JSON list of C-alpha atoms in Angstrom, two decimals:
[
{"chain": "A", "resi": 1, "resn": "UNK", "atom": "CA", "xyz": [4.03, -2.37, -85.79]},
{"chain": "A", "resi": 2, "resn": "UNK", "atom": "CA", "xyz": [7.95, -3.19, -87.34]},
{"chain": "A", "resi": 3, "resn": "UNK", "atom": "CA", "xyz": [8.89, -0.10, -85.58]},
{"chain": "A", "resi": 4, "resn": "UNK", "atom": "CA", "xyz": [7.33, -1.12, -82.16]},
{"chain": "A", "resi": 5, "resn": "UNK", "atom": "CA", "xyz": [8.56, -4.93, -82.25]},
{"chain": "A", "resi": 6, "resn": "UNK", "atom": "CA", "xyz": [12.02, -3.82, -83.31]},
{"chain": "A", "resi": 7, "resn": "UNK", "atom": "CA", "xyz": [12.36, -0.95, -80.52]},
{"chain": "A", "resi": 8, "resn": "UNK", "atom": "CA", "xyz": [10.85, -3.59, -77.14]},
{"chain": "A", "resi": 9, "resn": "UNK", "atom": "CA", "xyz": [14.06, -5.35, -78.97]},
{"chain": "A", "resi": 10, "resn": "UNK", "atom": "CA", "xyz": [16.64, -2.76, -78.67]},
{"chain": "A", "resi": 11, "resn": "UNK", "atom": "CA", "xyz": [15.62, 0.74, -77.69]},
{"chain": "A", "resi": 12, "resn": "UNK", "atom": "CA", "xyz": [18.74, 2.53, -78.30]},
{"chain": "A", "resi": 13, "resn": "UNK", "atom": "CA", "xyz": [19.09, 2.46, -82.26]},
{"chain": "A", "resi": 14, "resn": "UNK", "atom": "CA", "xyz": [19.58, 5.61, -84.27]},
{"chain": "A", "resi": 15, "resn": "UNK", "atom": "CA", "xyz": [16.53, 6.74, -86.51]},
{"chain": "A", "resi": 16, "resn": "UNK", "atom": "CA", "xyz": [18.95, 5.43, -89.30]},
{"chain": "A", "resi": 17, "resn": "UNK", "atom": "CA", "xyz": [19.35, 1.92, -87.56]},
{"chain": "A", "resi": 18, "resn": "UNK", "atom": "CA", "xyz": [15.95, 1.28, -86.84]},
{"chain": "A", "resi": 19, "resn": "UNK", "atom": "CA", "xyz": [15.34, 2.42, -90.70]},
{"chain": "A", "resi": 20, "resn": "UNK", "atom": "CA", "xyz": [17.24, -0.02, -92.25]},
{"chain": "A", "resi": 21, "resn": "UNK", "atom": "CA", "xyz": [15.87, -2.72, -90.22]},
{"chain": "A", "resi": 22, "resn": "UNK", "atom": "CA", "xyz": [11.91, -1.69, -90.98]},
{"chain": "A", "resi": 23, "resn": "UNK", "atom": "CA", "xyz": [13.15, -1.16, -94.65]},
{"chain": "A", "resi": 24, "resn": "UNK", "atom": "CA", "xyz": [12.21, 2.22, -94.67]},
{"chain": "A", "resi": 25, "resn": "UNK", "atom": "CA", "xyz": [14.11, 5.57, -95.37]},
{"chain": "A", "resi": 26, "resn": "UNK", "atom": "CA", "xyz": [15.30, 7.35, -92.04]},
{"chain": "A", "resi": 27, "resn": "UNK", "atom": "CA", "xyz": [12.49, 10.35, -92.59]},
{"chain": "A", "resi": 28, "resn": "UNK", "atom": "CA", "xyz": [9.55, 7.97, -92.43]},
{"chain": "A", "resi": 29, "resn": "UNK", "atom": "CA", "xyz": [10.52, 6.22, -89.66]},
{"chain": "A", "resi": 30, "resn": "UNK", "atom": "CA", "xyz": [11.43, 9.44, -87.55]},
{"chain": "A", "resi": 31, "resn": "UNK", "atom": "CA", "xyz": [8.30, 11.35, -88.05]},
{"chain": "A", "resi": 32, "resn": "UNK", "atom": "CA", "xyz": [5.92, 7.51, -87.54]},
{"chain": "A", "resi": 33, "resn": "UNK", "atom": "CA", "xyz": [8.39, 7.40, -84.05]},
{"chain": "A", "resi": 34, "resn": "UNK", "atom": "CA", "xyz": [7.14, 10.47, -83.00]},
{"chain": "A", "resi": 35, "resn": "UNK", "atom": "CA", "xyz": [3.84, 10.18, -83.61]},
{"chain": "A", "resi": 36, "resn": "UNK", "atom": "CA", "xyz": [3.87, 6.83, -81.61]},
{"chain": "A", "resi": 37, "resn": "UNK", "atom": "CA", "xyz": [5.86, 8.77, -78.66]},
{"chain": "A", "resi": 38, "resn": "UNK", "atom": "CA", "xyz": [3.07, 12.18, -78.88]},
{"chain": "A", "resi": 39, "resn": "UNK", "atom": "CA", "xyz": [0.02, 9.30, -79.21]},
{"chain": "A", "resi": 40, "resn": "UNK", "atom": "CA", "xyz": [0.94, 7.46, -76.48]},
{"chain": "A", "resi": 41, "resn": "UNK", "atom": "CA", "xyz": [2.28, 4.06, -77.60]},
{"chain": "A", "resi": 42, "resn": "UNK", "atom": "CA", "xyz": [5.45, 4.58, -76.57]},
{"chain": "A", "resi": 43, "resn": "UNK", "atom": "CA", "xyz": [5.40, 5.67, -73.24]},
{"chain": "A", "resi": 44, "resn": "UNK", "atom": "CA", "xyz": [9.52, 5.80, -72.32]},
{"chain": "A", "resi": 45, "resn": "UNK", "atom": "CA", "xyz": [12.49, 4.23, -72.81]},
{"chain": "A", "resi": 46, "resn": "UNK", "atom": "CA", "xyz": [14.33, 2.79, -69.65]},
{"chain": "A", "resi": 47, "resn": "UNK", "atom": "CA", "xyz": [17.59, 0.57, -69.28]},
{"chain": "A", "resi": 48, "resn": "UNK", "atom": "CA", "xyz": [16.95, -2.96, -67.70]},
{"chain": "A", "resi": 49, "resn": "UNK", "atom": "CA", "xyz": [18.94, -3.37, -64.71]},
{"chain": "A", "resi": 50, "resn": "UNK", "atom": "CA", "xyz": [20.18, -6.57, -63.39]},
{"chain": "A", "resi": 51, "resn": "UNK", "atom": "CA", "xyz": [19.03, -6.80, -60.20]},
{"chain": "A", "resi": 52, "resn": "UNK", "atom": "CA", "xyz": [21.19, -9.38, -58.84]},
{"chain": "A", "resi": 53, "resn": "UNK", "atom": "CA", "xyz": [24.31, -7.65, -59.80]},
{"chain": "A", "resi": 54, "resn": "UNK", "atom": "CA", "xyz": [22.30, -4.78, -57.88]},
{"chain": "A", "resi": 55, "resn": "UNK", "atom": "CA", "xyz": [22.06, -6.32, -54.22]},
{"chain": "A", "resi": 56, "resn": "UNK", "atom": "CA", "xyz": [17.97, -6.25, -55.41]},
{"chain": "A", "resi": 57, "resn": "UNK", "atom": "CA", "xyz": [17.87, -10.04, -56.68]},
{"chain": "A", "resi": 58, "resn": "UNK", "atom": "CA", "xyz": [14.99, -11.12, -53.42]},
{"chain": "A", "resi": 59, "resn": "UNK", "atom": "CA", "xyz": [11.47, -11.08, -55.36]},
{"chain": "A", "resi": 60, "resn": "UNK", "atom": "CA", "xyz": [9.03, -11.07, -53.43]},
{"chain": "A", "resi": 61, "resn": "UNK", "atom": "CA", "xyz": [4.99, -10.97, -54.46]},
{"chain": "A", "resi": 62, "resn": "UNK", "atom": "CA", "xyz": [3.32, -9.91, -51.84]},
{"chain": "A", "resi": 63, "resn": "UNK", "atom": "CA", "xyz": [-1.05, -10.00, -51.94]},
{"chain": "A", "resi": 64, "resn": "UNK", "atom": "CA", "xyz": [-2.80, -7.13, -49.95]},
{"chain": "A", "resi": 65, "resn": "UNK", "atom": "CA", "xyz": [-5.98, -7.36, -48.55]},
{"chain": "A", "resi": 66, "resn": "UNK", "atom": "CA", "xyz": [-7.35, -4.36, -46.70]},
{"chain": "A", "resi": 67, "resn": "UNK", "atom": "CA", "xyz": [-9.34, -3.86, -43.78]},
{"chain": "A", "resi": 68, "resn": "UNK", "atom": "CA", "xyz": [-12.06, -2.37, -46.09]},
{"chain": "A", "resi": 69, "resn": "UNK", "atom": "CA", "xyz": [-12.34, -0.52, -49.06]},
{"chain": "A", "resi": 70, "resn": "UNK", "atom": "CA", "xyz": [-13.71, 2.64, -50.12]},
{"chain": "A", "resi": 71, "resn": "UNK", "atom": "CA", "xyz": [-12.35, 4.95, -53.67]},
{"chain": "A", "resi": 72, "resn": "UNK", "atom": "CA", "xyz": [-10.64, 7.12, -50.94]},
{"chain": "A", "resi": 73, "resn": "UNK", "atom": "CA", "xyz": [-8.73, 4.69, -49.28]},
{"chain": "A", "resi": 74, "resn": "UNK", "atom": "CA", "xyz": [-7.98, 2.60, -52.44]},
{"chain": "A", "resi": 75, "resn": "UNK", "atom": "CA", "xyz": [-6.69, 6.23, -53.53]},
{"chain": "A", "resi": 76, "resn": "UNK", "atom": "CA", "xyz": [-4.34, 6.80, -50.27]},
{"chain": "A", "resi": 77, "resn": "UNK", "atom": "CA", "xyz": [-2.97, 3.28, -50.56]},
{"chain": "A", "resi": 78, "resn": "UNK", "atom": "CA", "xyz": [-2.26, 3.68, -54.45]},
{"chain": "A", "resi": 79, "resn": "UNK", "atom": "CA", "xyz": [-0.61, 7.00, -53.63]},
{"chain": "A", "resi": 80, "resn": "UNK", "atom": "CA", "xyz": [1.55, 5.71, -50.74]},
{"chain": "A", "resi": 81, "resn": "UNK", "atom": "CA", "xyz": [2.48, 2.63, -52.89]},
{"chain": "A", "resi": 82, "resn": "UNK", "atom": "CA", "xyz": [3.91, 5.11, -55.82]},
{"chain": "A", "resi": 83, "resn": "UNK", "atom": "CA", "xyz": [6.16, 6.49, -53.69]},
{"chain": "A", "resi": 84, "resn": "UNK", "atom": "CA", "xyz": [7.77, 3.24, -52.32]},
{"chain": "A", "resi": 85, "resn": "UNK", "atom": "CA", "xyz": [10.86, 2.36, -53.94]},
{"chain": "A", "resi": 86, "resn": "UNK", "atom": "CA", "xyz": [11.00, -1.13, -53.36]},
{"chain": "A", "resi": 87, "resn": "UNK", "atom": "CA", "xyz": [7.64, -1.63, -54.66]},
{"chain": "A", "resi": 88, "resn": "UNK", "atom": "CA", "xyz": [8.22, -1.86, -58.48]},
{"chain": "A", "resi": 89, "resn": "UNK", "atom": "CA", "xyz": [4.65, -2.93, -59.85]},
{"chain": "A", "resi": 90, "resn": "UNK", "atom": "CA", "xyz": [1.32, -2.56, -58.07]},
{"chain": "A", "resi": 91, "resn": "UNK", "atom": "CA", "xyz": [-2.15, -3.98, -59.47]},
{"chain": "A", "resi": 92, "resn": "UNK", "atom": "CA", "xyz": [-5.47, -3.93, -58.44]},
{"chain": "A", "resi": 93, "resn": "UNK", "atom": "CA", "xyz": [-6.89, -7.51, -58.30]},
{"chain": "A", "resi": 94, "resn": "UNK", "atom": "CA", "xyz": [-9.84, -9.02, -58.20]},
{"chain": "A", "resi": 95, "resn": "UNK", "atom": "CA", "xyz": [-10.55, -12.13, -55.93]},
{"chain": "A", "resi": 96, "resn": "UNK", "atom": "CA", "xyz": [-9.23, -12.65, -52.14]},
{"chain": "A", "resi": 97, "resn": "UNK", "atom": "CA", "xyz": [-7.07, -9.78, -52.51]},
{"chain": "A", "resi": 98, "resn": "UNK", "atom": "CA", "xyz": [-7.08, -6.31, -53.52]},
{"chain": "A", "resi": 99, "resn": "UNK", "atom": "CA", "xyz": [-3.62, -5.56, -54.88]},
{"chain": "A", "resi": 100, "resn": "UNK", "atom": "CA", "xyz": [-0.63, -7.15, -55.54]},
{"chain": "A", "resi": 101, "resn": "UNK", "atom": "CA", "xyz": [2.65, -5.85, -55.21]},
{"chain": "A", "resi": 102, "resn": "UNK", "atom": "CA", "xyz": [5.88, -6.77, -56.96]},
{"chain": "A", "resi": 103, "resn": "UNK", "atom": "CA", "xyz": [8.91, -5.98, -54.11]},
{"chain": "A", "resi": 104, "resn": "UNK", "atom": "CA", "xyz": [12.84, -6.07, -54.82]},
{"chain": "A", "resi": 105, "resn": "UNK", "atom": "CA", "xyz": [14.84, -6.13, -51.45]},
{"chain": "A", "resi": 106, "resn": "UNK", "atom": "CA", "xyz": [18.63, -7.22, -51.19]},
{"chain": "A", "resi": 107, "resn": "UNK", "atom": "CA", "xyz": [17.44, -10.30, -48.65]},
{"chain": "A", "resi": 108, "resn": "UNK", "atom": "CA", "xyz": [14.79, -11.86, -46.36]},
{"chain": "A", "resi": 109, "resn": "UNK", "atom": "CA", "xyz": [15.91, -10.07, -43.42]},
{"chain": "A", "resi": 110, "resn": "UNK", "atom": "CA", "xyz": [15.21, -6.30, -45.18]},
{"chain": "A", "resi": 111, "resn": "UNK", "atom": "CA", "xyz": [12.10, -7.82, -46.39]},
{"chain": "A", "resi": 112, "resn": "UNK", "atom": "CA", "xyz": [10.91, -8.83, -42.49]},
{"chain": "A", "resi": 113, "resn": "UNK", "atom": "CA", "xyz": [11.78, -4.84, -41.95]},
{"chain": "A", "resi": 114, "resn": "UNK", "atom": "CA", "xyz": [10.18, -3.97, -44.89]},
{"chain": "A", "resi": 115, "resn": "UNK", "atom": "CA", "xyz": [7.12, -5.48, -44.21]},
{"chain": "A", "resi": 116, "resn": "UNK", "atom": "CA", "xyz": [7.15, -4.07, -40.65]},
{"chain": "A", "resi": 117, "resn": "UNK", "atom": "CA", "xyz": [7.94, -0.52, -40.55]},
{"chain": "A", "resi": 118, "resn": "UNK", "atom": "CA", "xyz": [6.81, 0.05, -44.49]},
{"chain": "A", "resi": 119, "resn": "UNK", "atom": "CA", "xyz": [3.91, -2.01, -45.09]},
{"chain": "A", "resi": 120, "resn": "UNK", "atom": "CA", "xyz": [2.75, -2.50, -41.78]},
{"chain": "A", "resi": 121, "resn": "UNK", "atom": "CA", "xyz": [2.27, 1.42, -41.04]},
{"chain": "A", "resi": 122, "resn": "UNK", "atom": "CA", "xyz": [-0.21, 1.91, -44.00]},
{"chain": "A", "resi": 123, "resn": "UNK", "atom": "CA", "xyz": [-3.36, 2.30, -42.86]},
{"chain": "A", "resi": 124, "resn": "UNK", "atom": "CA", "xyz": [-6.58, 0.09, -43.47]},
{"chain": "A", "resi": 125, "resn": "UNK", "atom": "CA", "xyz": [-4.05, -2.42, -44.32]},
{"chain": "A", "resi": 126, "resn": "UNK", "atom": "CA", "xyz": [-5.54, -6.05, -43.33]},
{"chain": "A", "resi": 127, "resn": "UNK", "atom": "CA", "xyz": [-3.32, -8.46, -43.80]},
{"chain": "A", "resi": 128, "resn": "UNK", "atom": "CA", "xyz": [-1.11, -9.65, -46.65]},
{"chain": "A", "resi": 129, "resn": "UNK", "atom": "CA", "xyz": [0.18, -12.62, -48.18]},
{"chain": "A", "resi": 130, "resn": "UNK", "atom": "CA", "xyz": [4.18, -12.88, -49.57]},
{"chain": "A", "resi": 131, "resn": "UNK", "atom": "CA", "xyz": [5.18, -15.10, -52.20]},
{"chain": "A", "resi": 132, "resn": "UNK", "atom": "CA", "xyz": [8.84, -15.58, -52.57]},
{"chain": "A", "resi": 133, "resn": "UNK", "atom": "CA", "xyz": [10.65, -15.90, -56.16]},
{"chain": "A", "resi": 134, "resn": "UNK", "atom": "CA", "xyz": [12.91, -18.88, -55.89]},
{"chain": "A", "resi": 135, "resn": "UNK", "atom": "CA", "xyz": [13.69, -18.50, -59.38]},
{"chain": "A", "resi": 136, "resn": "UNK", "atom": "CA", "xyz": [12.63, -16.44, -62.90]},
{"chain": "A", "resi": 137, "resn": "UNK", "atom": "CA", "xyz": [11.70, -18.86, -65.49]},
{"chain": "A", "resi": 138, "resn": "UNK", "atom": "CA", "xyz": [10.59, -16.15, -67.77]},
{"chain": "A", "resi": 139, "resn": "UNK", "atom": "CA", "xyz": [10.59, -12.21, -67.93]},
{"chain": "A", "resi": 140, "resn": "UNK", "atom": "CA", "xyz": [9.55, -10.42, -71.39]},
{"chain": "A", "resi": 141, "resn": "UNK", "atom": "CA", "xyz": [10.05, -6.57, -71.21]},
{"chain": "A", "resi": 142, "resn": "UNK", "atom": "CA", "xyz": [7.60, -6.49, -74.70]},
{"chain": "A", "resi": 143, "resn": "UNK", "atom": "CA", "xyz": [4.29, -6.63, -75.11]},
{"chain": "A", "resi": 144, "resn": "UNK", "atom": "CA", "xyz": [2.96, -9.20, -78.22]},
{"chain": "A", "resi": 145, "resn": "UNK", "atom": "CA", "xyz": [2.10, -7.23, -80.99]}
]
């Protein structure tokens, strides 16, 4: 668990870094890293991108209702979702909606063409629902552990 808390902290340290700070010799720790990476826990390391500095700063939420609902289409939609860049999370939901997307566009006005010729060509899409970010109060990368 040391190794895991340490690395949602700072992913790039050496096996010899992340050893001194689990107090552990640099063997130990490589061979318990890769049996967290070959066992699943770990499942990449990414950089974090500032997405302000990135023209990608708009948030947007958006909640998707379709027009009905069967394991294929759920399937389709998940599919076409995956392969949407702007879309960076996507969850199936419970309640008045069946998914909910997480969207990063440089501005309103992409958004309205986003929405449009993106969203609004998937079919047995219903209707959906956007919530705009007005500001991030929190973001954790980690997971508690």
């Amino acid at each position: 668990m040391q190794i895991l808390r340490t690395l949602q902290q700072n992913a790039r340290l050496t096996t010899k870094e992340l050893a001194s700070r689990v107090s552990l010799s640099s063997t130990p720790v490589f061979e318990r890293l890769r049996r967290l990476e070959n066992n699943g826990y770990i499942k990449k390391y990414i950089a974090v991108l500032d997405a302000e500095k990135l023209n990608q700063g708009f948030i947007v939420f958006c909640n998707i209702k379709m027009s009905r609902l069967s394991r294929d289409i759920a399937q389709d939609f998940t599919q076409i979702i995956r392969n949407i860049p702007e879309v960076t999370e996507c969850y199936n939901i419970s309640g008045r909606f069946d998914f909910l997307l997480k969207i990063h566009a440089p501005n309103m006005k992409y958004y309205q063409e986003f929405v449009l010729n993106v969203l609004g060509t998937i079919e047995n899409l219903g209707s959906l629902e956007s919530t705009f970010v007005m500001d991030e109060i929190k973001h954790d990368y980690g997971i508690h552990i």
